[in-house]
Structure formats: structure tokens, C-alpha cells
PDB file of C-alpha atoms in Angstrom:
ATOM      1  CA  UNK A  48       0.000   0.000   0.000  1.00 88.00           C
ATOM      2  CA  UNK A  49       2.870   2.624   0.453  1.00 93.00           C
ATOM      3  CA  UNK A  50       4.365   1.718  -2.743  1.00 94.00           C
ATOM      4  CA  UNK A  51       3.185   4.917  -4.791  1.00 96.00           C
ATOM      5  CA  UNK A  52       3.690   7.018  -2.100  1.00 96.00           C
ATOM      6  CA  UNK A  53       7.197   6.187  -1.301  1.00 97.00           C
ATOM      7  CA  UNK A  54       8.019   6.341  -5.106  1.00 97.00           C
ATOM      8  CA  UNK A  55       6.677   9.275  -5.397  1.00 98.00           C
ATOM      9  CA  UNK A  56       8.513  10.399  -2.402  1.00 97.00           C
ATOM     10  CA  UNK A  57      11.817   9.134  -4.735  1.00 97.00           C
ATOM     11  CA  UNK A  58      11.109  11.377  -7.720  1.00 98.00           C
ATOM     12  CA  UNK A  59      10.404  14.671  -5.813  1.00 98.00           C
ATOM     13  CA  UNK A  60      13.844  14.132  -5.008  1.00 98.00           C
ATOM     14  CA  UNK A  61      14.807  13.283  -8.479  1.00 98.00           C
ATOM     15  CA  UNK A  62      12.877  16.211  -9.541  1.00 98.00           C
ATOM     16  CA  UNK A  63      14.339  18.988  -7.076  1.00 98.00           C
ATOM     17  CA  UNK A  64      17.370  17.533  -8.309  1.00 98.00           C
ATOM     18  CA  UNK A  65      16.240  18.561 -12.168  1.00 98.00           C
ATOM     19  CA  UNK A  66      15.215  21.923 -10.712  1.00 98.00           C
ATOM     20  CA  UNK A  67      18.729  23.034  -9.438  1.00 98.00           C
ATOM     21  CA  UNK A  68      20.122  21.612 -13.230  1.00 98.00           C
ATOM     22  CA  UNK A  69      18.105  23.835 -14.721  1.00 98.00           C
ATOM     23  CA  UNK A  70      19.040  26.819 -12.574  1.00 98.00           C
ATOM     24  CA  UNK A  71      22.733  26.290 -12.976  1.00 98.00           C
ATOM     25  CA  UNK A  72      21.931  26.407 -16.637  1.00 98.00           C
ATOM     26  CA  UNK A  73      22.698  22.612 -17.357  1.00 98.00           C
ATOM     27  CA  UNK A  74      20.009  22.249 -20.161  1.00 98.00           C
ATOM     28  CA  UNK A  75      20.394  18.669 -20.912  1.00 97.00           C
ATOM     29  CA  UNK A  76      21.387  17.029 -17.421  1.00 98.00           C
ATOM     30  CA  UNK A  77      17.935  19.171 -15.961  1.00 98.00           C
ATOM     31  CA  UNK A  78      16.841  17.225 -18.917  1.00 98.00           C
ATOM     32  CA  UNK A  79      17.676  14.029 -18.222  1.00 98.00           C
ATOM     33  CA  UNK A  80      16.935  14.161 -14.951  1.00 98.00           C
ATOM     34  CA  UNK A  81      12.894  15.337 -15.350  1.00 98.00           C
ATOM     35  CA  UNK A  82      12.703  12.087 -17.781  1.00 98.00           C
ATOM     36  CA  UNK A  83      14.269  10.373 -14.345  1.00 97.00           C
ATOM     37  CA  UNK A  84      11.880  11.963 -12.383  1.00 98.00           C
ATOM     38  CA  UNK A  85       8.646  10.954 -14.669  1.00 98.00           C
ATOM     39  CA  UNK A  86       9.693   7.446 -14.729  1.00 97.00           C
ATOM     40  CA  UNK A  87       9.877   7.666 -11.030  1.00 98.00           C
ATOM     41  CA  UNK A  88       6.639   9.041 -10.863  1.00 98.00           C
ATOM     42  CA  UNK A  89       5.434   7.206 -14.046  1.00 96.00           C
ATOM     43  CA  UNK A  90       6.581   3.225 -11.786  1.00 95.00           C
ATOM     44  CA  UNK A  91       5.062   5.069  -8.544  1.00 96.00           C
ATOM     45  CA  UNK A  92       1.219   4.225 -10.245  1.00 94.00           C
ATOM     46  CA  UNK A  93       2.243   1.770 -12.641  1.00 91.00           C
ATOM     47  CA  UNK A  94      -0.129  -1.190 -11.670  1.00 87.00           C
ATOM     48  CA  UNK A  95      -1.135   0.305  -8.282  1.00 90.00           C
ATOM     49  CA  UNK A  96      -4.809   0.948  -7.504  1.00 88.00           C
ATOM     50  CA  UNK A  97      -4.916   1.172  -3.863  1.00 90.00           C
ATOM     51  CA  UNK A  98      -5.552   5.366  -3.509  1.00 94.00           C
ATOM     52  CA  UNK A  99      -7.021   7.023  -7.116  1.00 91.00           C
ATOM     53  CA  UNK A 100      -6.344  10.135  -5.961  1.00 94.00           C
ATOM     54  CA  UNK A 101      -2.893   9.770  -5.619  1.00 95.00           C
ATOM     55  CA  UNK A 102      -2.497   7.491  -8.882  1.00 93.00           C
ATOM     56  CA  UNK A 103      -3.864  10.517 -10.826  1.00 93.00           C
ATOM     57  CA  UNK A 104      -1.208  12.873  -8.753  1.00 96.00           C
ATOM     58  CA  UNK A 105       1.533  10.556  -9.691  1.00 96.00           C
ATOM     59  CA  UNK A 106       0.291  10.601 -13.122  1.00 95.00           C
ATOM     60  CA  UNK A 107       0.037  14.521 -13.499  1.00 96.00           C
ATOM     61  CA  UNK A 108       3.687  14.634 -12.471  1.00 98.00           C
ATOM     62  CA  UNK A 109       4.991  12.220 -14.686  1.00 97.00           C
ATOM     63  CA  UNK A 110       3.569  14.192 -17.812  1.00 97.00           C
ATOM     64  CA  UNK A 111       4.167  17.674 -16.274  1.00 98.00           C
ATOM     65  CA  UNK A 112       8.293  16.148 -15.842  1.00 98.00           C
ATOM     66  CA  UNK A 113       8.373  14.481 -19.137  1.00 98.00           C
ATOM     67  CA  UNK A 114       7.204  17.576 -21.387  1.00 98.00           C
ATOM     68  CA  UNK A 115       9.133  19.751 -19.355  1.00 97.00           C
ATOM     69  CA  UNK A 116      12.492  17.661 -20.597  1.00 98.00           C
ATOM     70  CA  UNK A 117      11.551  17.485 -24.300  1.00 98.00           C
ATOM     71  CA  UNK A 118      12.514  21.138 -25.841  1.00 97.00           C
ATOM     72  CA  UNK A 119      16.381  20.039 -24.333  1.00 98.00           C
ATOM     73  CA  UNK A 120      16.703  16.343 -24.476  1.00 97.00           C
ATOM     74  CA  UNK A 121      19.280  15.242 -27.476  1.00 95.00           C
ATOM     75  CA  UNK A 122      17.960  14.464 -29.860  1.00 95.00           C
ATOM     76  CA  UNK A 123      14.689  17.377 -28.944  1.00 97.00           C
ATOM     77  CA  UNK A 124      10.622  16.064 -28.581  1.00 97.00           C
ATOM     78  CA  UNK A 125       8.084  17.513 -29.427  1.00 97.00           C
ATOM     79  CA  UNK A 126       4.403  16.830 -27.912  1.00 98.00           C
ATOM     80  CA  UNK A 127       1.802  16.595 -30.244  1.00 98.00           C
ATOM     81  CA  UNK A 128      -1.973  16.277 -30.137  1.00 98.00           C
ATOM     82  CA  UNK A 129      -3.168  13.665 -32.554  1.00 98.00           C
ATOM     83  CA  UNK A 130      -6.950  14.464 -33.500  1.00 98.00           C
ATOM     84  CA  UNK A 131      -9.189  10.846 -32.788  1.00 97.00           C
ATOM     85  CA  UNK A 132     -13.092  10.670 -32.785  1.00 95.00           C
ATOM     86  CA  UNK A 133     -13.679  14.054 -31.931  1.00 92.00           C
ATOM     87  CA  UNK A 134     -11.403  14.691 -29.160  1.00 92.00           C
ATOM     88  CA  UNK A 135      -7.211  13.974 -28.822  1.00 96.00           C
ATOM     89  CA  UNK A 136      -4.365  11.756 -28.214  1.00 97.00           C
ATOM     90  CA  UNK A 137      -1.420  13.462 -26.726  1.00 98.00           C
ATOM     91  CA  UNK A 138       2.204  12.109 -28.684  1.00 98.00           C
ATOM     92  CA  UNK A 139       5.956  13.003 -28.143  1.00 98.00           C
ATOM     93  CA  UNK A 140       7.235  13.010 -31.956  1.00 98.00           C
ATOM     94  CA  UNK A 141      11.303  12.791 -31.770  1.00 97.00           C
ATOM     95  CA  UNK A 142      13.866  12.874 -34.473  1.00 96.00           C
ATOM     96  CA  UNK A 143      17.170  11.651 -35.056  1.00 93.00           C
ATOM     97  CA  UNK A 144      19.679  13.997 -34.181  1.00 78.00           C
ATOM     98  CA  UNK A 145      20.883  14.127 -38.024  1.00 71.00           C
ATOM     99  CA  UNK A 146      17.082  14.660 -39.228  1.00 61.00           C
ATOM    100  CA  UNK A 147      16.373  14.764 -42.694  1.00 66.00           C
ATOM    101  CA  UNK A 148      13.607  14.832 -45.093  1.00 75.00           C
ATOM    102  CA  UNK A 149      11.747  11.567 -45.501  1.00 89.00           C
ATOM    103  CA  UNK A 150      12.855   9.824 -41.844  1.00 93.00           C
ATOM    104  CA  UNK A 151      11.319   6.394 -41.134  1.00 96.00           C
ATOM    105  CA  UNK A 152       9.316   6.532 -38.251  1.00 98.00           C
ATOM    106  CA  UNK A 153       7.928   3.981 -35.910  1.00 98.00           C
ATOM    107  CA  UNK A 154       4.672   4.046 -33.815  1.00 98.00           C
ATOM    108  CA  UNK A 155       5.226   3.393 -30.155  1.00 98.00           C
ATOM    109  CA  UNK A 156       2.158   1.271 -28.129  1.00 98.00           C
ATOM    110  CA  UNK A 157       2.398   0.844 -24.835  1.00 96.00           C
ATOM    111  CA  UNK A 158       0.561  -1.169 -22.900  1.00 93.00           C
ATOM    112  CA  UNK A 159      -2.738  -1.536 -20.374  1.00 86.00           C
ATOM    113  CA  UNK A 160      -0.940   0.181 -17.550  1.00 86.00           C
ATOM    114  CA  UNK A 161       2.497   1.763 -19.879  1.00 90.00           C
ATOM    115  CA  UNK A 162       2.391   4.819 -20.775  1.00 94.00           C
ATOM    116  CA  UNK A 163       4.710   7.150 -23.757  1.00 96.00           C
ATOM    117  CA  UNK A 164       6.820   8.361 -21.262  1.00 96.00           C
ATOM    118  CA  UNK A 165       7.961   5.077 -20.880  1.00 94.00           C
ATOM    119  CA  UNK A 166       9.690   4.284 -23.996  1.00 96.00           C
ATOM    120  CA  UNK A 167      12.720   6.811 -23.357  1.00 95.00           C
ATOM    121  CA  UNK A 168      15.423   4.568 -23.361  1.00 95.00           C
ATOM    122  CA  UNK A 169      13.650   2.554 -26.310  1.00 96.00           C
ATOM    123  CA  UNK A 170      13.614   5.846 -28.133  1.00 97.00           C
ATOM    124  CA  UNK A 171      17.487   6.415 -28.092  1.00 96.00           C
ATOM    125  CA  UNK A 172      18.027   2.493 -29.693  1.00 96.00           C
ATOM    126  CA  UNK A 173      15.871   3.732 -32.559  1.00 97.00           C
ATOM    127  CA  UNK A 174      17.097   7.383 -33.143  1.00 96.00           C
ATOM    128  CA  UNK A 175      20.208   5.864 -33.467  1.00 95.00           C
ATOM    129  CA  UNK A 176      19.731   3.950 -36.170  1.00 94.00           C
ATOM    130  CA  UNK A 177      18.012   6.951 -37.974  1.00 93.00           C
ATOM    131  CA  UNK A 178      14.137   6.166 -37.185  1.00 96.00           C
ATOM    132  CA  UNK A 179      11.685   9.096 -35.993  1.00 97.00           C
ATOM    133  CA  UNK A 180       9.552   7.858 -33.289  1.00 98.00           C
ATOM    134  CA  UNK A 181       5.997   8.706 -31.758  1.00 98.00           C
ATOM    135  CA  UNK A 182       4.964   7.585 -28.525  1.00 98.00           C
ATOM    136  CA  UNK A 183       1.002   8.167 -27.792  1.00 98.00           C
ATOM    137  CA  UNK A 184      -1.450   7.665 -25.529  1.00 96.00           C
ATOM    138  CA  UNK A 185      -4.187   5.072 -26.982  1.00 96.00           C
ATOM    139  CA  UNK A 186      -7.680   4.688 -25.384  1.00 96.00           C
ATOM    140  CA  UNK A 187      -7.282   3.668 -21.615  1.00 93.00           C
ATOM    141  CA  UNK A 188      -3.543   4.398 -21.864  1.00 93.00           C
ATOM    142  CA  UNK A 189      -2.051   7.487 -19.647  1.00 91.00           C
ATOM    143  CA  UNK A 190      -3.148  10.912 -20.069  1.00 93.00           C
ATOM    144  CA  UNK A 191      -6.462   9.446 -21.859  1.00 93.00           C
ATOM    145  CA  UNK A 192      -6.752   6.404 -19.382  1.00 89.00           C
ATOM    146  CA  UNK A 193     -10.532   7.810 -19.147  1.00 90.00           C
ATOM    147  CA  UNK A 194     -11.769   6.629 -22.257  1.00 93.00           C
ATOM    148  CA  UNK A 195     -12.467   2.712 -22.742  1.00 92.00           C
ATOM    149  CA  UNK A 196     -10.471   0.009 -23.426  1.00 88.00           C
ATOM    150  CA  UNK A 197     -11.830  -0.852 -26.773  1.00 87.00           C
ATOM    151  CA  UNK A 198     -10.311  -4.001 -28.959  1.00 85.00           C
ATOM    152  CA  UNK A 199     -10.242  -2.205 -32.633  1.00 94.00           C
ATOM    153  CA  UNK A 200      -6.539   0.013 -31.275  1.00 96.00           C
ATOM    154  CA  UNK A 201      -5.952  -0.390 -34.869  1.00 97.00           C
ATOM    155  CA  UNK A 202      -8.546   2.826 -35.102  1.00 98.00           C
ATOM    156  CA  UNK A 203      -5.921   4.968 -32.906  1.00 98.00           C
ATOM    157  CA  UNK A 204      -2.967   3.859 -34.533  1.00 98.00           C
ATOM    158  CA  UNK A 205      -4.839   4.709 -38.277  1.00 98.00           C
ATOM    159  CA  UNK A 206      -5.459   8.401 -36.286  1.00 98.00           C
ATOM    160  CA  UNK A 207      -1.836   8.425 -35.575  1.00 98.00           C
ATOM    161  CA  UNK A 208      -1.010   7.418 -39.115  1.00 98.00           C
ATOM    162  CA  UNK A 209      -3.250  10.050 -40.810  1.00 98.00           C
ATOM    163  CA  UNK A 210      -1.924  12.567 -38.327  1.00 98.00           C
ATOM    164  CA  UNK A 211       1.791  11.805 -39.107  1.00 97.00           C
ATOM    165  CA  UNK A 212       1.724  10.784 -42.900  1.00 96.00           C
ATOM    166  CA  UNK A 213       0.877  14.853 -42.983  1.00 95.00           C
ATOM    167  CA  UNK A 214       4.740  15.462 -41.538  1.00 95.00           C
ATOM    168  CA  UNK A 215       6.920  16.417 -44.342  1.00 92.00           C
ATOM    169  CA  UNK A 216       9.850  15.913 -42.280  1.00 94.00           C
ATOM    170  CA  UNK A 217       8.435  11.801 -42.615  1.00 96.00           C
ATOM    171  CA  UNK A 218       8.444   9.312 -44.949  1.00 95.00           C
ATOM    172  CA  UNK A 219       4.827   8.593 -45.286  1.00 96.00           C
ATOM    173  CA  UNK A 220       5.700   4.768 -47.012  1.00 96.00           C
ATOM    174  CA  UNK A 221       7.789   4.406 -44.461  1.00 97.00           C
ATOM    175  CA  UNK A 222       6.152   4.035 -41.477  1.00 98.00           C
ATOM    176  CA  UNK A 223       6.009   0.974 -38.676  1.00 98.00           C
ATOM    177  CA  UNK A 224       4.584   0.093 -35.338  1.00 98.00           C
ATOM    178  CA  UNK A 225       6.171  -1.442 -32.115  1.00 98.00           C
ATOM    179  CA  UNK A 226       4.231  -2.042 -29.149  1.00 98.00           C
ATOM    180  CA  UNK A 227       5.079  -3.822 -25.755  1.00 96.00           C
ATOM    181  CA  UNK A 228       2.760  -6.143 -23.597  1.00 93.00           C
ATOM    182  CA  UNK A 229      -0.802  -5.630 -24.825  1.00 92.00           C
ATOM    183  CA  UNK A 230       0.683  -3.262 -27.454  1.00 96.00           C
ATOM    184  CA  UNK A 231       2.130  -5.866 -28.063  1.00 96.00           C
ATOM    185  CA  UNK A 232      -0.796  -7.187 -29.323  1.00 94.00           C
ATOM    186  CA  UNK A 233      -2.023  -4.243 -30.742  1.00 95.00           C
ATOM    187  CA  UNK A 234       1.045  -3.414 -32.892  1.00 97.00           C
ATOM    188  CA  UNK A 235       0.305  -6.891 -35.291  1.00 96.00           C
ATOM    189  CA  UNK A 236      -3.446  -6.160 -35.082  1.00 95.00           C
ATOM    190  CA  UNK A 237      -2.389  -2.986 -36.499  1.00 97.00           C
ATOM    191  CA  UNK A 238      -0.622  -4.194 -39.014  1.00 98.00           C
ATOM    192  CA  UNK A 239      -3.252  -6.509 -40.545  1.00 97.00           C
ATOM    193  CA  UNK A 240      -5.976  -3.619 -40.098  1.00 97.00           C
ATOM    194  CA  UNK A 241      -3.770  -0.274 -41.399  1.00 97.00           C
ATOM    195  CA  UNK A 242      -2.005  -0.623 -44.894  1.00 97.00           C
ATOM    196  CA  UNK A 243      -0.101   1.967 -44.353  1.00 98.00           C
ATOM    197  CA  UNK A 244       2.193   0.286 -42.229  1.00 98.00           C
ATOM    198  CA  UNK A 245       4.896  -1.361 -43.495  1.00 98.00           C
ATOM    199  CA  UNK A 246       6.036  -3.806 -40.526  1.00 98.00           C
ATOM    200  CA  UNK A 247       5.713  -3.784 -36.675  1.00 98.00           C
ATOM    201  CA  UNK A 248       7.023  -5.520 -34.296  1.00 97.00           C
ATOM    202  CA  UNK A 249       5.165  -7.464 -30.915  1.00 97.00           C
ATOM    203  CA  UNK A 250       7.235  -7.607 -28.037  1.00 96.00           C
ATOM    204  CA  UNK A 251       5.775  -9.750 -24.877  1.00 92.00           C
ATOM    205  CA  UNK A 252       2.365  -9.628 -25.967  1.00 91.00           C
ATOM    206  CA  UNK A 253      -0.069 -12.569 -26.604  1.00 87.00           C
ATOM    207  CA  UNK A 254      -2.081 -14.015 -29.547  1.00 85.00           C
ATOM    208  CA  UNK A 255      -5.639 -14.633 -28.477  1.00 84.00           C
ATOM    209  CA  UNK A 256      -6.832 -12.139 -25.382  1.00 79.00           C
ATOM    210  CA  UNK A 257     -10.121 -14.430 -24.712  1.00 86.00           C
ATOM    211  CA  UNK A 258      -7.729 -17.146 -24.050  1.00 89.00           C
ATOM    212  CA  UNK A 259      -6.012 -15.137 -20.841  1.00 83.00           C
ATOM    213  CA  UNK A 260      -8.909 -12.951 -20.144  1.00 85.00           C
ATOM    214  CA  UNK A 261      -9.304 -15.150 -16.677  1.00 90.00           C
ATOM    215  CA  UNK A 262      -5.951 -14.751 -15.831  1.00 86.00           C
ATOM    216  CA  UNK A 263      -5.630 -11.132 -16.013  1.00 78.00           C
ATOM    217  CA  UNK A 264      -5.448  -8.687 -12.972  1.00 73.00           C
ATOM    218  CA  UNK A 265      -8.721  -6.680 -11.955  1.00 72.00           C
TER     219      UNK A 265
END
């Protein structure tokens, strides 16, 4: 029961310590550190249910920390708000440091309790290898964890497509998904449902949700 507290208790400190960074002028350690300080704050709620209140808290912080980082982090982010069904779903679009015209870029899907802010250190094994990523938040996922968990993602990640294939800095024929857990699911659904895409990639996700629904946590 004391797990989110005490976590969060861990990335105050981590954030203070981003704070003084960014007084001393140290643009991309303050950086670094407020994406430290949202994945404290981002593992403080992760899976926890015990207090609402101070799962949504936790959950403000982390995406207050994380967009604070982005205009200095190397290479720079950029949030974005993705239009879907009449309403949003808020992205962080990065490039690689040596952006050009026409980048590859790969959709990021997290999964029922991940979130974009997440996929940091994911992010940097991409960039360097010249790939543009965007990590969003899906239906149920993060900042948009109000609306329902519906099984046709594919319709988010076809918003995120339209959305992006608009980009001229991206290579509209060139564009993949990767998703983790139940993105990992979601990322090969995707990819039979969206032509658009040209491969994805499931990591740790399974092939038939009925067949684990039992199993899964409340």
C-alpha cells in the first residue's frame, strides 16, 4: 500500500534535483533528470490501484516532468496532439539527431498500464539507427486512461497514421509500429488492419486475449 507514495517520495527528489540543473543552466542534465523523475513518478502508479487520488497525482507529475524535458533532451521532442473521434491523443514526436527529409518513423504502443513516457530509453536504440519515433497515448492508456479500453486500437494507430503521414519531415511509405505487452498485441493487429504500415514488431504480448482474459489482474 505505500508503494506509490514512497516512489513518489523518490522522484520529488529526483525532480528537485532537475530543478537546481536547470538553474545552474545545465540544459540537458535538468533534462535528463525530469525524464528520471517521470519514470519515477510514471513506476510510482504503474499497476497500483490502492488510492485514485494519488495514482492521478503521480500521473500529473509524470507528464508535467516528461514535457518539461523534451525542448532540451538530445535528440529534442516535441508533444503533439493527434486528433481521434472528436477529441485527442497526446504524442511526443522525436527525431534523429541528423534529421532529414523523408525519416522512417515507428509508432510506439504501450501497454494496459504503460504509458509514452515510458519508452525513453527505447527511443534512443531507434534514433540511433536513424528512425523518428511517436509515442502516444491510446484509449485507456495514460493521459487518456478515461476513455475505454476498446479491442479495434488499430482505429488509434490509423489516427496516428493520418496525423503523421501529414509530416513532411516523414516518410509517409515508411512508417512501422512497435508495441510492448498488450501493445504488443495491438502493434500486429495494427498491421493486418492499417495498410499503411509497413512492418511492426510485438514484443511480450499474446495471440488470443479471450484465451487469458481469466488470468488477467482486476
Amino acid at each position: 500500500r505505500e508503494w506509490c507514495s514512497l516512489w513518489v517520495e523518490r522522484a520529488a527528489l529526483r525532480e528537485a534535483a532537475a530543478e537546481e540543473m536547470a538553474r545552474l543552466g545545465r540544459r540537458l542534465s535538468a533534462a535528463e533528470g525530469f525524464v528520471r523523475a517521470a519514470l519515477a513518478y510514471h513506476f510510482a502508479q504503474f499497476v497500483y490501484h490502492e488510492d485514485l487520488d494519488l495514482k492521478r497525482e503521480a500521473q500529473e507529475k509524470k507528464v508535467a516532468c516528461h514535457t518539461r524535458a523534451l525542448a532540451d533532451l538530445c535528440p529534442p521532442g516535441e508533444r503533439v496532439e493527434i486528433p481521434f473521434e472528436g477529441a485527442s491523443l497526446p504524442g511526443v514526436l522525436r527525431f534523429p539527431a541528423k534529421e532529414e527529409d523523408g525519416a522512417p518513423l515507428i509508432t510506439l504502443i504501450a501497454g494496459l498500464d504503460s504509458t509514452k513516457e515510458e519508452f525513453y530509453t527505447l527511443e534512443a536504440v531507434l534514433h540511433a539507427r536513424g528512425l523518428a519515433t511517436l509515442a502516444f497515448a491510446g484509449p485507456a492508456q495514460g493521459e487518456r486512461s478515461a476513455l475505454p479500453l476498446r479491442p479495434d486500437f488499430e482505429a488509434a494507430v490509423s489516427a496516428v497514421v493520418d496525423f503523421i503521414s501529414k509530416d513532411r519531415r516523414v516518410n509517409p511509405a515508411r512508417l512501422g509500429a512497435l508495441g510492448v505487452s498488450c501493445g504488443g498485441y495491438y502493434a500486429p493487429r495494427a498491421l493486418a488492419a492499417e495498410g499503411r504500415l509497413a512492418a511492426a514488431v510485438g514484443i511480450a504480448g499474446f495471440y488470443d486475449l479471450a484465451e487469458c482474459w481469466e488470468g488477467l489482474p482486476a
